[in-house]
Amino acid sequence: MDASYSITDIASQISKCKLCELHKDRTLTVPGDGDPNSKIMIIGEAPGQNEDQKGIPFVGRAGHILDSLLESINIDRTKIFITNMVKCRPPKNRDPNVKEIIQCTDFLDHQISIINPLVIITLGRLSLKKFLPNTSIKIARGSIYKWKQYNIFPIYHPAAALYNPKLLPKMKSDFKKISSLIEGMETDFKSTQMK
Ligand code: URA
């Protein structure tokens, strides 16, 4: 299956979605952005004001922090796929509620199965909860976990560093782990394919 076609197809379904109340206040839907053939997928929480205006995830202040963390390990954001738990902006940037997250889950699950990433990086509490409902970000961050066939790597949400700059060094060291983890996984993946 052509991954980019299917991701485009999901984006078009999202653009017409009226399953939850969030559609009423949105300017644009924010389906996700980047390379659908990537081995890395990043999942944040919900679009904010800048994302709602541009239709692209992580283009505001939190996005700048995310970009600099990615740059610090030489990863260009166009080479990975970035999306959110919900695809429309909650009013006044509140957290999306359980109902909104559930209504949007099918879109996210489809995106995950099309992209089939080696590693899913969750940003913050809400996206962690989807994969590891019984743990906290403080405990889970910076380690790898299994969810179905996927490797989950939770880290703090970049916006947390805006309020608490002391988190930034922790986030930088978590990002450093990601690049070596991915190298190791790619080697394992290639050797299983050669068998
Ligand atoms: N925060 C998120 O979780 N997602 C965005 O796209 C922007 C800010």
PDB file of C-alpha atoms and ligand atoms in Angstrom:
ATOM      1  CA  MET A   1       0.000   0.000   0.000  1.00  0.00           C
ATOM      2  CA  ASP A   2       1.274   3.505  -0.779  1.00  0.00           C
ATOM      3  CA  ALA A   3       1.676   4.950   2.717  1.00  0.00           C
ATOM      4  CA  SER A   4       1.530   8.579   1.626  1.00  0.00           C
ATOM      5  CA  TYR A   5      -1.796   8.068  -0.156  1.00  0.00           C
ATOM      6  CA  SER A   6      -3.405   6.505   2.874  1.00  0.00           C
ATOM      7  CA  ILE A   7      -2.160   9.173   5.248  1.00  0.00           C
ATOM      8  CA  THR A   8      -3.567  11.777   2.866  1.00  0.00           C
ATOM      9  CA  ASP A   9      -6.820   9.896   2.816  1.00  0.00           C
ATOM     10  CA  ILE A  10      -7.043   9.978   6.622  1.00  0.00           C
ATOM     11  CA  ALA A  11      -6.234  13.703   6.597  1.00  0.00           C
ATOM     12  CA  SER A  12      -9.132  14.269   4.249  1.00  0.00           C
ATOM     13  CA  GLN A  13     -11.486  12.304   6.516  1.00  0.00           C
ATOM     14  CA  ILE A  14     -10.264  14.340   9.499  1.00  0.00           C
ATOM     15  CA  SER A  15     -10.946  17.582   7.629  1.00  0.00           C
ATOM     16  CA  LYS A  16     -14.634  16.595   7.394  1.00  0.00           C
ATOM     17  CA  CYS A  17     -14.938  15.160  10.915  1.00  0.00           C
ATOM     18  CA  LYS A  18     -17.719  16.419  13.181  1.00  0.00           C
ATOM     19  CA  LEU A  19     -17.653  13.565  15.706  1.00  0.00           C
ATOM     20  CA  CYS A  20     -16.977  15.792  18.709  1.00  0.00           C
ATOM     21  CA  GLU A  21     -17.601  19.364  19.786  1.00  0.00           C
ATOM     22  CA  LEU A  22     -14.088  20.477  18.870  1.00  0.00           C
ATOM     23  CA  HIS A  23     -15.056  20.852  15.216  1.00  0.00           C
ATOM     24  CA  LYS A  24     -17.215  23.881  16.097  1.00  0.00           C
ATOM     25  CA  ASP A  25     -14.352  26.197  17.031  1.00  0.00           C
ATOM     26  CA  ARG A  26     -11.594  24.968  14.772  1.00  0.00           C
ATOM     27  CA  THR A  27     -10.046  27.039  11.996  1.00  0.00           C
ATOM     28  CA  LEU A  28      -8.188  24.107  10.428  1.00  0.00           C
ATOM     29  CA  THR A  29      -7.857  20.459  11.346  1.00  0.00           C
ATOM     30  CA  VAL A  30      -4.325  19.362  12.242  1.00  0.00           C
ATOM     31  CA  PRO A  31      -4.020  15.783  11.010  1.00  0.00           C
ATOM     32  CA  GLY A  32      -0.241  15.377  11.220  1.00  0.00           C
ATOM     33  CA  ASP A  33       2.832  16.310   9.271  1.00  0.00           C
ATOM     34  CA  GLY A  34       6.055  14.814   8.002  1.00  0.00           C
ATOM     35  CA  ASP A  35       7.216  11.599   6.399  1.00  0.00           C
ATOM     36  CA  PRO A  36       4.637   8.766   6.495  1.00  0.00           C
ATOM     37  CA  ASN A  37       7.437   6.303   5.710  1.00  0.00           C
ATOM     38  CA  SER A  38       9.412   7.322   8.772  1.00  0.00           C
ATOM     39  CA  LYS A  39      10.565   4.901  11.459  1.00  0.00           C
ATOM     40  CA  ILE A  40       9.809   7.554  14.074  1.00  0.00           C
ATOM     41  CA  MET A  41       6.393   8.868  15.001  1.00  0.00           C
ATOM     42  CA  ILE A  42       5.850  11.617  17.573  1.00  0.00           C
ATOM     43  CA  ILE A  43       2.495  11.982  19.304  1.00  0.00           C
ATOM     44  CA  GLY A  44       1.636  15.150  21.209  1.00  0.00           C
ATOM     45  CA  GLU A  45      -1.605  16.140  22.910  1.00  0.00           C
ATOM     46  CA  ALA A  46      -3.678  18.647  20.940  1.00  0.00           C
ATOM     47  CA  PRO A  47      -3.170  21.552  18.536  1.00  0.00           C
ATOM     48  CA  GLY A  48      -2.831  25.027  20.024  1.00  0.00           C
ATOM     49  CA  GLN A  49      -3.663  28.391  18.475  1.00  0.00           C
ATOM     50  CA  ASN A  50      -0.766  28.488  15.989  1.00  0.00           C
ATOM     51  CA  GLU A  51      -1.402  24.916  14.885  1.00  0.00           C
ATOM     52  CA  ASP A  52      -5.117  25.652  14.430  1.00  0.00           C
ATOM     53  CA  GLN A  53      -4.232  28.587  12.151  1.00  0.00           C
ATOM     54  CA  LYS A  54      -1.688  26.685  10.067  1.00  0.00           C
ATOM     55  CA  GLY A  55      -3.049  23.123  10.104  1.00  0.00           C
ATOM     56  CA  ILE A  56       0.409  21.829  11.106  1.00  0.00           C
ATOM     57  CA  PRO A  57       1.358  20.352  14.505  1.00  0.00           C
ATOM     58  CA  PHE A  58       3.971  21.922  16.768  1.00  0.00           C
ATOM     59  CA  VAL A  59       4.548  25.243  15.013  1.00  0.00           C
ATOM     60  CA  GLY A  60       4.219  27.456  18.121  1.00  0.00           C
ATOM     61  CA  ARG A  61       6.485  27.920  21.152  1.00  0.00           C
ATOM     62  CA  ALA A  62       6.367  24.246  22.164  1.00  0.00           C
ATOM     63  CA  GLY A  63       7.152  23.388  18.539  1.00  0.00           C
ATOM     64  CA  HIS A  64      10.311  25.516  18.628  1.00  0.00           C
ATOM     65  CA  ILE A  65      11.508  23.557  21.650  1.00  0.00           C
ATOM     66  CA  LEU A  66      10.667  20.285  19.911  1.00  0.00           C
ATOM     67  CA  ASP A  67      12.584  21.411  16.803  1.00  0.00           C
ATOM     68  CA  SER A  68      15.655  22.302  18.844  1.00  0.00           C
ATOM     69  CA  LEU A  69      15.545  18.949  20.673  1.00  0.00           C
ATOM     70  CA  LEU A  70      15.352  17.157  17.321  1.00  0.00           C
ATOM     71  CA  GLU A  71      18.185  19.285  15.927  1.00  0.00           C
ATOM     72  CA  SER A  72      20.300  18.386  18.957  1.00  0.00           C
ATOM     73  CA  ILE A  73      20.284  14.765  17.745  1.00  0.00           C
ATOM     74  CA  ASN A  74      20.502  15.701  14.043  1.00  0.00           C
ATOM     75  CA  ILE A  75      16.969  14.716  13.147  1.00  0.00           C
ATOM     76  CA  ASP A  76      15.108  16.917  10.696  1.00  0.00           C
ATOM     77  CA  ARG A  77      11.398  17.159  11.528  1.00  0.00           C
ATOM     78  CA  THR A  78      10.469  16.569   7.876  1.00  0.00           C
ATOM     79  CA  LYS A  79      11.976  13.092   8.192  1.00  0.00           C
ATOM     80  CA  ILE A  80       9.610  11.968  10.948  1.00  0.00           C
ATOM     81  CA  PHE A  81       5.838  11.942  11.324  1.00  0.00           C
ATOM     82  CA  ILE A  82       4.350  14.231  13.980  1.00  0.00           C
ATOM     83  CA  THR A  83       0.747  14.210  15.108  1.00  0.00           C
ATOM     84  CA  ASN A  84      -1.456  14.637  18.184  1.00  0.00           C
ATOM     85  CA  MET A  85      -3.982  12.648  20.199  1.00  0.00           C
ATOM     86  CA  VAL A  86      -6.732  14.962  18.917  1.00  0.00           C
ATOM     87  CA  LYS A  87      -6.710  16.730  15.575  1.00  0.00           C
ATOM     88  CA  CYS A  88      -8.633  19.903  16.458  1.00  0.00           C
ATOM     89  CA  ARG A  89      -7.781  22.668  18.922  1.00  0.00           C
ATOM     90  CA  PRO A  90      -9.614  22.553  22.248  1.00  0.00           C
ATOM     91  CA  PRO A  91     -11.000  26.008  23.149  1.00  0.00           C
ATOM     92  CA  LYS A  92      -8.624  28.199  25.183  1.00  0.00           C
ATOM     93  CA  ASN A  93      -5.979  25.486  24.848  1.00  0.00           C
ATOM     94  CA  ARG A  94      -7.583  23.330  27.545  1.00  0.00           C
ATOM     95  CA  ASP A  95      -6.677  19.637  27.660  1.00  0.00           C
ATOM     96  CA  PRO A  96      -8.821  17.473  25.391  1.00  0.00           C
ATOM     97  CA  ASN A  97     -11.308  15.476  27.462  1.00  0.00           C
ATOM     98  CA  VAL A  98     -11.731  11.696  27.494  1.00  0.00           C
ATOM     99  CA  LYS A  99     -14.687  11.794  25.104  1.00  0.00           C
ATOM    100  CA  GLU A 100     -12.790  13.894  22.549  1.00  0.00           C
ATOM    101  CA  ILE A 101      -9.753  11.628  22.773  1.00  0.00           C
ATOM    102  CA  ILE A 102     -11.893   8.517  22.266  1.00  0.00           C
ATOM    103  CA  GLN A 103     -13.704  10.039  19.273  1.00  0.00           C
ATOM    104  CA  CYS A 104     -10.331  10.794  17.637  1.00  0.00           C
ATOM    105  CA  THR A 105      -8.675   7.461  18.463  1.00  0.00           C
ATOM    106  CA  ASP A 106      -9.569   5.710  15.207  1.00  0.00           C
ATOM    107  CA  PHE A 107      -7.725   8.333  13.184  1.00  0.00           C
ATOM    108  CA  LEU A 108      -4.617   7.963  15.332  1.00  0.00           C
ATOM    109  CA  ASP A 109      -4.758   4.155  15.301  1.00  0.00           C
ATOM    110  CA  HIS A 110      -5.008   4.174  11.512  1.00  0.00           C
ATOM    111  CA  GLN A 111      -2.080   6.546  11.244  1.00  0.00           C
ATOM    112  CA  ILE A 112       0.008   4.296  13.500  1.00  0.00           C
ATOM    113  CA  SER A 113      -0.807   1.173  11.508  1.00  0.00           C
ATOM    114  CA  ILE A 114      -0.032   2.828   8.148  1.00  0.00           C
ATOM    115  CA  ILE A 115       3.230   4.374   9.326  1.00  0.00           C
ATOM    116  CA  ASN A 116       4.184   1.244  11.282  1.00  0.00           C
ATOM    117  CA  PRO A 117       7.022   3.049  13.077  1.00  0.00           C
ATOM    118  CA  LEU A 118       9.909   1.408  14.880  1.00  0.00           C
ATOM    119  CA  VAL A 119       9.454   3.844  17.725  1.00  0.00           C
ATOM    120  CA  ILE A 120       6.607   6.041  18.928  1.00  0.00           C
ATOM    121  CA  ILE A 121       7.707   9.013  21.020  1.00  0.00           C
ATOM    122  CA  THR A 122       4.916  10.227  23.277  1.00  0.00           C
ATOM    123  CA  LEU A 123       5.047  13.842  24.413  1.00  0.00           C
ATOM    124  CA  GLY A 124       3.478  14.453  27.793  1.00  0.00           C
ATOM    125  CA  ARG A 125       0.911  12.889  30.042  1.00  0.00           C
ATOM    126  CA  LEU A 126      -2.066  12.457  27.711  1.00  0.00           C
ATOM    127  CA  SER A 127      -0.358  10.594  24.899  1.00  0.00           C
ATOM    128  CA  LEU A 128       1.506   8.434  27.429  1.00  0.00           C
ATOM    129  CA  LYS A 129      -1.889   7.455  28.885  1.00  0.00           C
ATOM    130  CA  LYS A 130      -3.029   5.884  25.616  1.00  0.00           C
ATOM    131  CA  PHE A 131      -0.155   3.401  25.631  1.00  0.00           C
ATOM    132  CA  LEU A 132       0.694   3.044  29.328  1.00  0.00           C
ATOM    133  CA  PRO A 133      -2.417   3.999  31.279  1.00  0.00           C
ATOM    134  CA  ASN A 134      -1.083   2.963  34.693  1.00  0.00           C
ATOM    135  CA  THR A 135       2.113   4.936  34.946  1.00  0.00           C
ATOM    136  CA  SER A 136       3.184   8.550  35.340  1.00  0.00           C
ATOM    137  CA  ILE A 137       5.344  10.594  32.993  1.00  0.00           C
ATOM    138  CA  LYS A 138       7.847  11.182  35.803  1.00  0.00           C
ATOM    139  CA  ILE A 139       8.421   7.444  36.165  1.00  0.00           C
ATOM    140  CA  ALA A 140       8.077   6.377  32.538  1.00  0.00           C
ATOM    141  CA  ARG A 141      10.093   9.056  30.731  1.00  0.00           C
ATOM    142  CA  GLY A 142      13.341   8.136  29.027  1.00  0.00           C
ATOM    143  CA  SER A 143      12.763   4.364  28.826  1.00  0.00           C
ATOM    144  CA  ILE A 144      11.403   2.086  26.166  1.00  0.00           C
ATOM    145  CA  TYR A 145       8.155   0.084  26.540  1.00  0.00           C
ATOM    146  CA  LYS A 146       6.213  -2.304  24.335  1.00  0.00           C
ATOM    147  CA  TRP A 147       2.639  -1.626  23.160  1.00  0.00           C
ATOM    148  CA  LYS A 148       1.411  -4.185  20.611  1.00  0.00           C
ATOM    149  CA  GLN A 149       4.384  -4.539  18.239  1.00  0.00           C
ATOM    150  CA  TYR A 150       5.512  -0.957  18.809  1.00  0.00           C
ATOM    151  CA  ASN A 151       8.279   0.526  20.920  1.00  0.00           C
ATOM    152  CA  ILE A 152       7.021   3.420  23.000  1.00  0.00           C
ATOM    153  CA  PHE A 153       9.423   6.064  24.269  1.00  0.00           C
ATOM    154  CA  PRO A 154       7.731   8.590  26.600  1.00  0.00           C
ATOM    155  CA  ILE A 155       9.200  12.008  27.256  1.00  0.00           C
ATOM    156  CA  TYR A 156       7.986  15.228  28.843  1.00  0.00           C
ATOM    157  CA  HIS A 157       5.877  17.529  26.704  1.00  0.00           C
ATOM    158  CA  PRO A 158       8.062  20.346  25.264  1.00  0.00           C
ATOM    159  CA  ALA A 159       5.569  22.921  26.631  1.00  0.00           C
ATOM    160  CA  ALA A 160       6.495  21.736  30.146  1.00  0.00           C
ATOM    161  CA  ALA A 161       9.959  23.237  29.592  1.00  0.00           C
ATOM    162  CA  LEU A 162       8.329  26.633  28.957  1.00  0.00           C
ATOM    163  CA  TYR A 163       6.961  26.618  32.504  1.00  0.00           C
ATOM    164  CA  ASN A 164       9.773  24.693  34.148  1.00  0.00           C
ATOM    165  CA  PRO A 165      13.134  25.240  32.383  1.00  0.00           C
ATOM    166  CA  LYS A 166      14.766  22.759  34.785  1.00  0.00           C
ATOM    167  CA  LEU A 167      13.160  19.994  32.705  1.00  0.00           C
ATOM    168  CA  LEU A 168      15.098  20.924  29.574  1.00  0.00           C
ATOM    169  CA  PRO A 169      18.357  19.094  30.442  1.00  0.00           C
ATOM    170  CA  LYS A 170      16.296  15.954  31.241  1.00  0.00           C
ATOM    171  CA  MET A 171      14.537  16.258  27.898  1.00  0.00           C
ATOM    172  CA  LYS A 172      17.848  16.704  26.097  1.00  0.00           C
ATOM    173  CA  SER A 173      19.271  13.579  27.686  1.00  0.00           C
ATOM    174  CA  ASP A 174      16.104  11.615  26.801  1.00  0.00           C
ATOM    175  CA  PHE A 175      16.446  12.744  23.190  1.00  0.00           C
ATOM    176  CA  LYS A 176      20.071  11.607  23.107  1.00  0.00           C
ATOM    177  CA  LYS A 177      18.894   8.133  24.087  1.00  0.00           C
ATOM    178  CA  ILE A 178      16.467   8.105  21.160  1.00  0.00           C
ATOM    179  CA  SER A 179      19.125   8.274  18.461  1.00  0.00           C
ATOM    180  CA  SER A 180      21.144   5.369  19.875  1.00  0.00           C
ATOM    181  CA  LEU A 181      17.969   3.355  20.467  1.00  0.00           C
ATOM    182  CA  ILE A 182      16.918   3.792  16.872  1.00  0.00           C
ATOM    183  CA  GLU A 183      20.334   2.777  15.542  1.00  0.00           C
ATOM    184  CA  GLY A 184      20.138  -0.407  17.635  1.00  0.00           C
ATOM    185  CA  MET A 185      16.591  -1.166  16.493  1.00  0.00           C
ATOM    186  CA  GLU A 186      17.472  -0.665  12.825  1.00  0.00           C
ATOM    187  CA  THR A 187      20.349  -3.119  13.140  1.00  0.00           C
ATOM    188  CA  ASP A 188      18.064  -5.708  14.817  1.00  0.00           C
ATOM    189  CA  PHE A 189      15.382  -5.105  12.179  1.00  0.00           C
ATOM    190  CA  LYS A 190      17.839  -5.602   9.268  1.00  0.00           C
ATOM    191  CA  SER A 191      19.284  -8.778  10.776  1.00  0.00           C
ATOM    192  CA  THR A 192      15.809 -10.343  11.219  1.00  0.00           C
ATOM    193  CA  GLN A 193      15.005  -9.506   7.570  1.00  0.00           C
ATOM    194  CA  MET A 194      18.186 -11.220   6.364  1.00  0.00           C
ATOM    195  CA  LYS A 195      17.371 -14.477   8.201  1.00  0.00           C
TER     196      LYS A 195
HETATM  197  N1  URA B   1       1.111  20.958  21.822  1.00  0.00           N
HETATM  198  C1  URA B   1       0.750  19.751  21.331  1.00  0.00           C
HETATM  199  O1  URA B   1       0.595  18.779  22.069  1.00  0.00           O
HETATM  200  N2  URA B   1       0.572  19.649  20.032  1.00  0.00           N
HETATM  201  C2  URA B   1       0.765  20.646  19.191  1.00  0.00           C
HETATM  202  O2  URA B   1       0.601  20.438  18.001  1.00  0.00           O
HETATM  203  C3  URA B   1       1.176  21.885  19.727  1.00  0.00           C
HETATM  204  C4  URA B   1       1.329  22.024  21.036  1.00  0.00           C
END
